[in-house]
Short mmCIF file of C-alpha atoms in Angstrom, two decimals:
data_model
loop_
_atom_site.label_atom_id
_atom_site.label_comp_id
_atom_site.label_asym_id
_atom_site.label_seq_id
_atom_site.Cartn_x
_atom_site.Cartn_y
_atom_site.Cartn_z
CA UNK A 22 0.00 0.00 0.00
CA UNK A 23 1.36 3.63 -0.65
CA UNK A 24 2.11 6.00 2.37
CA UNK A 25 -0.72 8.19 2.75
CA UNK A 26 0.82 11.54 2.82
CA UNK A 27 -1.55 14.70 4.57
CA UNK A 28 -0.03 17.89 3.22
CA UNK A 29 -1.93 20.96 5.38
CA UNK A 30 -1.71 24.32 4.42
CA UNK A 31 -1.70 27.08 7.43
CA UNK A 32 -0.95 30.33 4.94
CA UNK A 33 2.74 31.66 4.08
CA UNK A 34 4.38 32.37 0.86
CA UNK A 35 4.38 28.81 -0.52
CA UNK A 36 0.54 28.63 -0.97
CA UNK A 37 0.54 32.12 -3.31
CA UNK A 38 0.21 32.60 -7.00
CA UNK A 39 -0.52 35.53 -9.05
CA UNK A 40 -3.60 36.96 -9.80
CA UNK A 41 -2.80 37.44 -13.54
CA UNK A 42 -5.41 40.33 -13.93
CA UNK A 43 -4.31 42.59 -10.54
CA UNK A 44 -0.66 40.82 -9.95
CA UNK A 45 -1.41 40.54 -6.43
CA UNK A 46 -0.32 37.58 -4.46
CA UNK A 47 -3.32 34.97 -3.61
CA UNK A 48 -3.81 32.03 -2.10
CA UNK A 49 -4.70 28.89 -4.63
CA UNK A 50 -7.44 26.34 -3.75
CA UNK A 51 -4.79 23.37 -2.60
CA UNK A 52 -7.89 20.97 -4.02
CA UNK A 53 -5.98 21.98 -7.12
CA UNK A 54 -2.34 21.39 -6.23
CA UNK A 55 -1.99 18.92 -9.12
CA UNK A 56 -3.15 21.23 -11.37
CA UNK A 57 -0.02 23.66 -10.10
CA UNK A 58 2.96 21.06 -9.46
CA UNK A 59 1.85 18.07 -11.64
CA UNK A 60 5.47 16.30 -10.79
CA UNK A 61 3.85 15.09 -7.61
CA UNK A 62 1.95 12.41 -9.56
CA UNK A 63 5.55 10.74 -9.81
CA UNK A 64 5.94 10.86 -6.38
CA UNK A 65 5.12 6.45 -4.95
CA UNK A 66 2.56 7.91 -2.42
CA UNK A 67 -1.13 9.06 -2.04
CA UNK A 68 -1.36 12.92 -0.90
CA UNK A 69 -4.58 14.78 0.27
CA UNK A 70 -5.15 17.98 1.98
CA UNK A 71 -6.55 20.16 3.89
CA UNK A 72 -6.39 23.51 5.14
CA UNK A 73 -7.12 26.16 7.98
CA UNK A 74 -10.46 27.48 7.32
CA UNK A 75 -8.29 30.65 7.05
CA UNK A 76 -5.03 30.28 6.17
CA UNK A 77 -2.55 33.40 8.07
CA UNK A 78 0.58 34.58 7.67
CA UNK A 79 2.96 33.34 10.06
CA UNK A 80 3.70 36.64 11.86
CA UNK A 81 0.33 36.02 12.95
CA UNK A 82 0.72 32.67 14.29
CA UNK A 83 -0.13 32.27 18.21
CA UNK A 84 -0.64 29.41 20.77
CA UNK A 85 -4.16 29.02 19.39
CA UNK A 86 -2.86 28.13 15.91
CA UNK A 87 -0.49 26.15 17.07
CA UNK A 88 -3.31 23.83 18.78
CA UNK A 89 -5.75 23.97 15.65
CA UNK A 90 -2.73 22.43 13.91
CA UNK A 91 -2.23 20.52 16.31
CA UNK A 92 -5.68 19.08 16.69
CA UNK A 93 -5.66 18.53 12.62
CA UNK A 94 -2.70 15.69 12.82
CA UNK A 95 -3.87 14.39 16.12
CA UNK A 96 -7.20 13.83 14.99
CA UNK A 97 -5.78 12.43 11.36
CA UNK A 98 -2.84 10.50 13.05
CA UNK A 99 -4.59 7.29 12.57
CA UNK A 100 -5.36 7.32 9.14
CA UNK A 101 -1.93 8.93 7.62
CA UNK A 102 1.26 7.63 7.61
CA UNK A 103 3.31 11.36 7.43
CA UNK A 104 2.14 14.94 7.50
CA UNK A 105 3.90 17.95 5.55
CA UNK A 106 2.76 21.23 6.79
CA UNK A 107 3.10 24.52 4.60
CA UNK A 108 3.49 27.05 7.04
CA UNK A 109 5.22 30.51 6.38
CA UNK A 110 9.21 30.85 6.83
CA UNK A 111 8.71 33.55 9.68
CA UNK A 112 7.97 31.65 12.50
CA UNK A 113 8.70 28.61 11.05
CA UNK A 114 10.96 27.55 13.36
CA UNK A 115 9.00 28.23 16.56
CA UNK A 116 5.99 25.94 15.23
CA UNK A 117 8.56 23.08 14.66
CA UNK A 118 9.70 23.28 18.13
CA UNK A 119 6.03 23.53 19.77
CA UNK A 120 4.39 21.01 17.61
CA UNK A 121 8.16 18.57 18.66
CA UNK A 122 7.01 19.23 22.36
CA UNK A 123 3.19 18.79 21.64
CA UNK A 124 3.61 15.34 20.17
CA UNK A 125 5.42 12.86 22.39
CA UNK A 126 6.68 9.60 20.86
CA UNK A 127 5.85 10.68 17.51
CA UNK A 128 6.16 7.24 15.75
CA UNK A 129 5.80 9.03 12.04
CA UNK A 130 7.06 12.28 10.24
CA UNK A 131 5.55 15.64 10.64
CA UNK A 132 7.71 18.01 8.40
CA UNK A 133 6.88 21.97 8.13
CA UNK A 134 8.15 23.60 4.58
CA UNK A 135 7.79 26.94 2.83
CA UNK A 136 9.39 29.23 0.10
CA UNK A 137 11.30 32.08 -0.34
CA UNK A 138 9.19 32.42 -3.50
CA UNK A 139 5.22 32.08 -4.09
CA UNK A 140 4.69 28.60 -5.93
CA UNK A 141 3.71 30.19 -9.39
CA UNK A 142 6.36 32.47 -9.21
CA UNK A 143 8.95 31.44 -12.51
CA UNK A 144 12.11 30.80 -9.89
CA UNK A 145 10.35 29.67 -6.89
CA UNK A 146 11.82 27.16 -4.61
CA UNK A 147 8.36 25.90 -3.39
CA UNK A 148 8.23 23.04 -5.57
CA UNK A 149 11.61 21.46 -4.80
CA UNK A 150 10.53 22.49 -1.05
CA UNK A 151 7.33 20.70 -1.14
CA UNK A 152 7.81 17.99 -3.64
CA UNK A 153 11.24 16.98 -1.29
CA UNK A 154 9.41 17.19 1.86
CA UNK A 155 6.67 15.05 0.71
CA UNK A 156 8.67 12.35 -0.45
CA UNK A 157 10.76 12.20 2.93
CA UNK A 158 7.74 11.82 4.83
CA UNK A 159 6.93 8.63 2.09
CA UNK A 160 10.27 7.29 3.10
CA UNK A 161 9.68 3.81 4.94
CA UNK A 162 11.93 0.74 5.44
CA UNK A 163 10.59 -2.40 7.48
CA UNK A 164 7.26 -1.37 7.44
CA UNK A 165 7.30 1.60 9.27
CA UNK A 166 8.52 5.07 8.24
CA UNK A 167 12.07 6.43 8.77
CA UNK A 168 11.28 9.51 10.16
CA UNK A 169 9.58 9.87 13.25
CA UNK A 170 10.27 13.11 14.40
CA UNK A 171 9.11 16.85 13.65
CA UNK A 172 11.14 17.86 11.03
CA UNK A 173 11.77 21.57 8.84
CA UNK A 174 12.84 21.32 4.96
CA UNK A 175 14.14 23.92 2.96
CA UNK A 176 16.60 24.44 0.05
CA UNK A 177 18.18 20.99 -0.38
CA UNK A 178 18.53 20.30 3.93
CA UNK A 179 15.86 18.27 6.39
CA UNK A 180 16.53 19.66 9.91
CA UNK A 181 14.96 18.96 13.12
CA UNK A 182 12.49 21.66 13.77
CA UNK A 183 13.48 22.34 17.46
CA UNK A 184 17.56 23.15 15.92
CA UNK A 185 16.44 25.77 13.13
CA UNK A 186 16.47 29.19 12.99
CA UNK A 187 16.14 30.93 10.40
CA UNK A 188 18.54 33.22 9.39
CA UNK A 189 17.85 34.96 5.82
CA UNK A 190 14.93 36.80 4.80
CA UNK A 191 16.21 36.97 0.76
CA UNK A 192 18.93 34.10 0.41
CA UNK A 193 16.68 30.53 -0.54
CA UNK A 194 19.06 28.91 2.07
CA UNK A 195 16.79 30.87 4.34
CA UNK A 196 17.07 28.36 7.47
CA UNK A 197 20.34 27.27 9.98
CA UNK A 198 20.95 24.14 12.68
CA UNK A 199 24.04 25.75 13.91
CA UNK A 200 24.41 23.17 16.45
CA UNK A 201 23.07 19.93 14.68
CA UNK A 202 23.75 18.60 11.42
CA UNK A 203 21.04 18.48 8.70
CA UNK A 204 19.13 14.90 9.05
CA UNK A 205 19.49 14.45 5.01
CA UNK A 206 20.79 16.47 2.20
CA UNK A 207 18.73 16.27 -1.24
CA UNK A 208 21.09 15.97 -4.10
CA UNK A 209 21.48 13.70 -6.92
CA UNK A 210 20.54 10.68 -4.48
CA UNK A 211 18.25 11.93 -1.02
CA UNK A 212 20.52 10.53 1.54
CA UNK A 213 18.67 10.58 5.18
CA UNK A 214 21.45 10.04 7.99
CA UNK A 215 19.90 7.48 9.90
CA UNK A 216 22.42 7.78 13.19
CA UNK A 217 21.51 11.22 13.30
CA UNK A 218 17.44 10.57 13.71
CA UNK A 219 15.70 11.19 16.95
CA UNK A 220 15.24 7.31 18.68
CA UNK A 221 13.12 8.85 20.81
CA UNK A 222 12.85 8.97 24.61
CA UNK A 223 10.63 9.41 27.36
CA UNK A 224 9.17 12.65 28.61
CA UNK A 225 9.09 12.69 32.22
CA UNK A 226 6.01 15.07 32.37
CA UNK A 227 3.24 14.24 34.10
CA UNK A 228 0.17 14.87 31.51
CA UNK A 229 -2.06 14.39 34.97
CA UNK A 230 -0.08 16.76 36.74
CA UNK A 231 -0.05 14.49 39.34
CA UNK A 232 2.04 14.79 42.48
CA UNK A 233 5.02 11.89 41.13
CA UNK A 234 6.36 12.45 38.16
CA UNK A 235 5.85 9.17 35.60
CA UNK A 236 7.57 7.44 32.82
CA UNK A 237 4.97 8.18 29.79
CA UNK A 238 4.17 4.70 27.52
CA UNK A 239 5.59 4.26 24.20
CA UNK A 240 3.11 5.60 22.65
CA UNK A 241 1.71 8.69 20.96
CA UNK A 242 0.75 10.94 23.39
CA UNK A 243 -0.42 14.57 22.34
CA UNK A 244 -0.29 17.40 24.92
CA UNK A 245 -1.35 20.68 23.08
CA UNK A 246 -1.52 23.29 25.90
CA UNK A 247 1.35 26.03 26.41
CA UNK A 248 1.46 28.64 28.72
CA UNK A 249 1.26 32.06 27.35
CA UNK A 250 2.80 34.08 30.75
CA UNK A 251 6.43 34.19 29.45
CA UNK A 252 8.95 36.70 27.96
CA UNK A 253 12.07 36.77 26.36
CA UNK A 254 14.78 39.06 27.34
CA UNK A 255 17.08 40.06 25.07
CA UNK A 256 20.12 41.70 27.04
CA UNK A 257 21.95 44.99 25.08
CA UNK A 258 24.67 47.60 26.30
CA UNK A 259 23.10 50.33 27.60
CA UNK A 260 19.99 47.92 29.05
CA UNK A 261 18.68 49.82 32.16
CA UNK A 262 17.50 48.89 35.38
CA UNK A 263 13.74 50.33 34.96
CA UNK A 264 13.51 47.91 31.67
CA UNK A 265 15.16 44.66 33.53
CA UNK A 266 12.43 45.13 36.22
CA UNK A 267 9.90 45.90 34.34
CA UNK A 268 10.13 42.66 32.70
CA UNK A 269 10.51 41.27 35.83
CA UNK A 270 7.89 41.99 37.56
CA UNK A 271 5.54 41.20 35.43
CA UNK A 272 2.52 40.96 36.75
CA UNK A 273 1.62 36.66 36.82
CA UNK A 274 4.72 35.88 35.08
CA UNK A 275 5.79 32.39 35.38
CA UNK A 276 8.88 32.03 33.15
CA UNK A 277 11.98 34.08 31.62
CA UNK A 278 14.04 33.61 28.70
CA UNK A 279 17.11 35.30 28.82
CA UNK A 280 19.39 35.93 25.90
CA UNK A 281 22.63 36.46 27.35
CA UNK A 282 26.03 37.37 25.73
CA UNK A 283 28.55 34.66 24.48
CA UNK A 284 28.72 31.31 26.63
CA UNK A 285 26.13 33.13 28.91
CA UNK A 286 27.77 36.49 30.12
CA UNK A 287 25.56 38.98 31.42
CA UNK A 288 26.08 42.62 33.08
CA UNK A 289 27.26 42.17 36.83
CA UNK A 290 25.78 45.10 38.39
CA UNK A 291 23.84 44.67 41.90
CA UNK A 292 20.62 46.22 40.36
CA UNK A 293 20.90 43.36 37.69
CA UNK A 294 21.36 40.21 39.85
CA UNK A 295 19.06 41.39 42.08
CA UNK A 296 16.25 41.79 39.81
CA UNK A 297 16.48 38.12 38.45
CA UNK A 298 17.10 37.11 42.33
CA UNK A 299 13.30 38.56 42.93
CA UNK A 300 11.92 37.11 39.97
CA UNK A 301 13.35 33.72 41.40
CA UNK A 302 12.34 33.85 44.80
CA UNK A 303 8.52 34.70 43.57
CA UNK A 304 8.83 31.34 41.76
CA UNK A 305 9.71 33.03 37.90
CA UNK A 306 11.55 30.57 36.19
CA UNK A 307 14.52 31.76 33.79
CA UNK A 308 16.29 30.41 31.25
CA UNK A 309 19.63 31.38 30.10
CA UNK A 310 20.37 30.64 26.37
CA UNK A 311 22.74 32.92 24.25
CA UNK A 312 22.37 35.25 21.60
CA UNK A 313 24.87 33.31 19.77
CA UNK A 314 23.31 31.11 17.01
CA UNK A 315 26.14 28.60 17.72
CA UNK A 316 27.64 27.08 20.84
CA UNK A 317 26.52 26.85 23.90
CA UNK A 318 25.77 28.64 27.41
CA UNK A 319 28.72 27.36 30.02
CA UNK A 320 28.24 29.29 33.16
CA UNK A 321 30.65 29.91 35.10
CA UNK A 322 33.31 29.80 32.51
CA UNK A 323 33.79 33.54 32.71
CA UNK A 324 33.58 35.71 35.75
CA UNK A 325 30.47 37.71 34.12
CA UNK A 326 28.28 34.96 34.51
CA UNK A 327 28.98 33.33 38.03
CA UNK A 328 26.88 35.16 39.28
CA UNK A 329 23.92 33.59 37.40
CA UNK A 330 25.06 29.89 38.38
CA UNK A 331 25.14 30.96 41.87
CA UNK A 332 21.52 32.08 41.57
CA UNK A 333 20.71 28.39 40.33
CA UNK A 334 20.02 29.74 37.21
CA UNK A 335 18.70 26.82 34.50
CA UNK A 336 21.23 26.45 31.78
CA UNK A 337 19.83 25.82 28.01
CA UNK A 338 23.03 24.49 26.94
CA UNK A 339 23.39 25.21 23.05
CA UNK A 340 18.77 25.13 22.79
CA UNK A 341 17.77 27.97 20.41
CA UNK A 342 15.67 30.99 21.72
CA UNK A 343 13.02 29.31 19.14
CA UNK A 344 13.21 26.26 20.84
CA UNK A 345 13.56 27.35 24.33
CA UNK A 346 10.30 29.33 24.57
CA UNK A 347 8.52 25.96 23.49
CA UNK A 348 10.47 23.91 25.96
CA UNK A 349 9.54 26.40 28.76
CA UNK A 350 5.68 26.84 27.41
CA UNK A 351 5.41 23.32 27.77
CA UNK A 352 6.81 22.25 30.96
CA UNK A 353 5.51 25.16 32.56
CA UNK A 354 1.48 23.63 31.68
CA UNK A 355 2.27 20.16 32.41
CA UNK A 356 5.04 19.87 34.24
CA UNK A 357 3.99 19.52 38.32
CA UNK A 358 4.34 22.42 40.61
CA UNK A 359 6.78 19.78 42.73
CA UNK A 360 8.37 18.93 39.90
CA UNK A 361 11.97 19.91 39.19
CA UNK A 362 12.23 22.35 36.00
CA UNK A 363 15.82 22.94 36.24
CA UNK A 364 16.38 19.21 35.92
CA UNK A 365 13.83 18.61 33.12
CA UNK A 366 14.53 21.84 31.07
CA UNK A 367 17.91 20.96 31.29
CA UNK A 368 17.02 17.31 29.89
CA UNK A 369 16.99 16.78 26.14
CA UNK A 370 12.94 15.61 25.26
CA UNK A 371 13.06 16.29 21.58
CA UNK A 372 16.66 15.72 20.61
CA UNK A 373 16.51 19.99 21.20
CA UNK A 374 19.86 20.05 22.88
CA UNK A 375 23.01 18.37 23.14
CA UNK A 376 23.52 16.85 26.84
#
């Protein structure tokens, strides 16, 4: 039997063409995708589709999107074997990393693509974007597919979502895993590195919130909530102390990401320590990832950030900012109130950092 493939379009670029009376950019009926890209009938799989009832751009994309998507391959789990989503490049990489979080034990593909270009544009990159993406999620060996993971594809490289950023608003190479290799590379042959896969794992969340914290089953488990009351902080020269505490104090904040300098150096005045030592003691949690798109945050390694270790101050190790504020949406819904969240956010649950 051929995979069933569900492709689902949520808006962005990919899904434009041309009015050829106005010129304007509009979305296409996706009932007629073969019509558009007829090379998909070559491809050794069965693809359907469907679509939010109205598709958005991705700068609009919230936690409430990110649940109706959600619900779509939950509810058609069952009856698919992959799912491609079209999603605009914007926030591309933040969907990956919720929907990786969202879907425990994902035992088949879900891979996000978009373009640079609108698909009846004469040099767009949607085609190879979408035609590639579809026919990794068709890849299968031993009866069951290869890639079981949440996935992002674009210009010639599959990541994993919860690695990407993207990193160019003109270049086609629009997307970056500065601290994981690409999981295949589509040349002449499509060569998927199978050692570099997610295996999978268990998440030690409690969906119950119950008091103990429990091994989940080997199976597909889908958790769609996130909590909304978090921020990221972005540190600068010339930051003041009226801004830091602003963000601090927060009225019902519950967690901090905080973009610190280098391997996670940040200012060393009294007003600043002390502001993220209140936020603490009234139970904020923050993260410290760095602004760097490669390496990783080693506290301690440098005088400016001792200070934050000594705090107890939850390390995200090379995680992107993307990735983080998924991580910490996440655990902060399900995740018990006794339960540990330095030791879990500092545990890799999606592959999203190296430990």
């Amino acid at each position: 039997m051929k995979p069933r493939i569900l492709l689902i379009y949520t808006g962005g670029t990919i899904g434009m063409i041309k009015d050829p009376e106005t010129g304007a950019l509009k979305s296409f009926d996706f009932t007629e995708l073969l019509f558009h890209i007829p090379e998909l009938k070559q491809l050794d799989c069965q693809i359907e589709t469907t679509s939010f009832d109205e598709p958005i751009d991705s700068s609009d994309m919230d936690l409430g999107y990110w649940k109706i998507l959600g619900d779509i391959i939950n509810a058609k789990y069952d009856d698919y074997h992959g799912f491609v989503v079209l999603h605009g490049s914007d926030t591309m990489s933040h969907t990956g990393s919720a929907l990786s979080f969202m879907f425990e034990n994902l035992t088949k593909p879900v891979i996000l693509t978009g373009s640079q270009l609108p698909i009846g544009d004469l040099r767009t990159d949607a085609k190879e974007n979408l035609i590639t993406s579809i026919q990794l999620a068709s890849e299968w060996d031993n009866d069951e597919p290869i890639i079981k993971e949440v996935c992002v594809y674009f210009e010639y490289q599959l990541y994993r979502a919860n690695r990407t950023a993207k990193m160019n608003a003109e270049h086609f190479e629009a997307f970056s895993s500065p601290n994981y290799p690409p999981l295949a590379i589509s040349g002449v042959h499509l060569n998927i590195d199978r050692q570099l896969l997610w295996k999978g794992g268990f998440d030690r969340v409690s969906m119950a919130k119950k008091d103990s914290l429990e091994l989940s089953p080997l199976k597909m488990i889908y958790r769609p909530e996130m909590d909304s009351k978090v921020v990221v902080l972005k540190l600068f020269p010339g930051i003041t102390k009226e801004v830091v505490k602003a963000i601090c104090e927060i009225e019902s904040l519950r967690g901090i990401i905080l973009e610190t300098y280098g391997s996670g150096n940040a200012p060393t005045s009294s007003w600043f320590i002390d502001a993220l030592k209140q936020a603490l003691m009234k139970d904020v949690r923050i993260v410290n990832v760095t602004q760097c798109r490669g390496g990783a945050v080693d506290m301690g390694k440098y005088e400016t950030s001792v200070a934050l270790k000594k705090l107890g101050m939850v390390s995200g190790y090379d995680i992107t900012t993307e990735a983080a504020l998924a991580k910490m949406m996440y655990l902060l819904a399900y995740m018990p109130e006794t339960g540990d969240f330095k030791k879990y956010f500092e545990t890799s649950l999606r592959g999203e950092i190296s430990v």
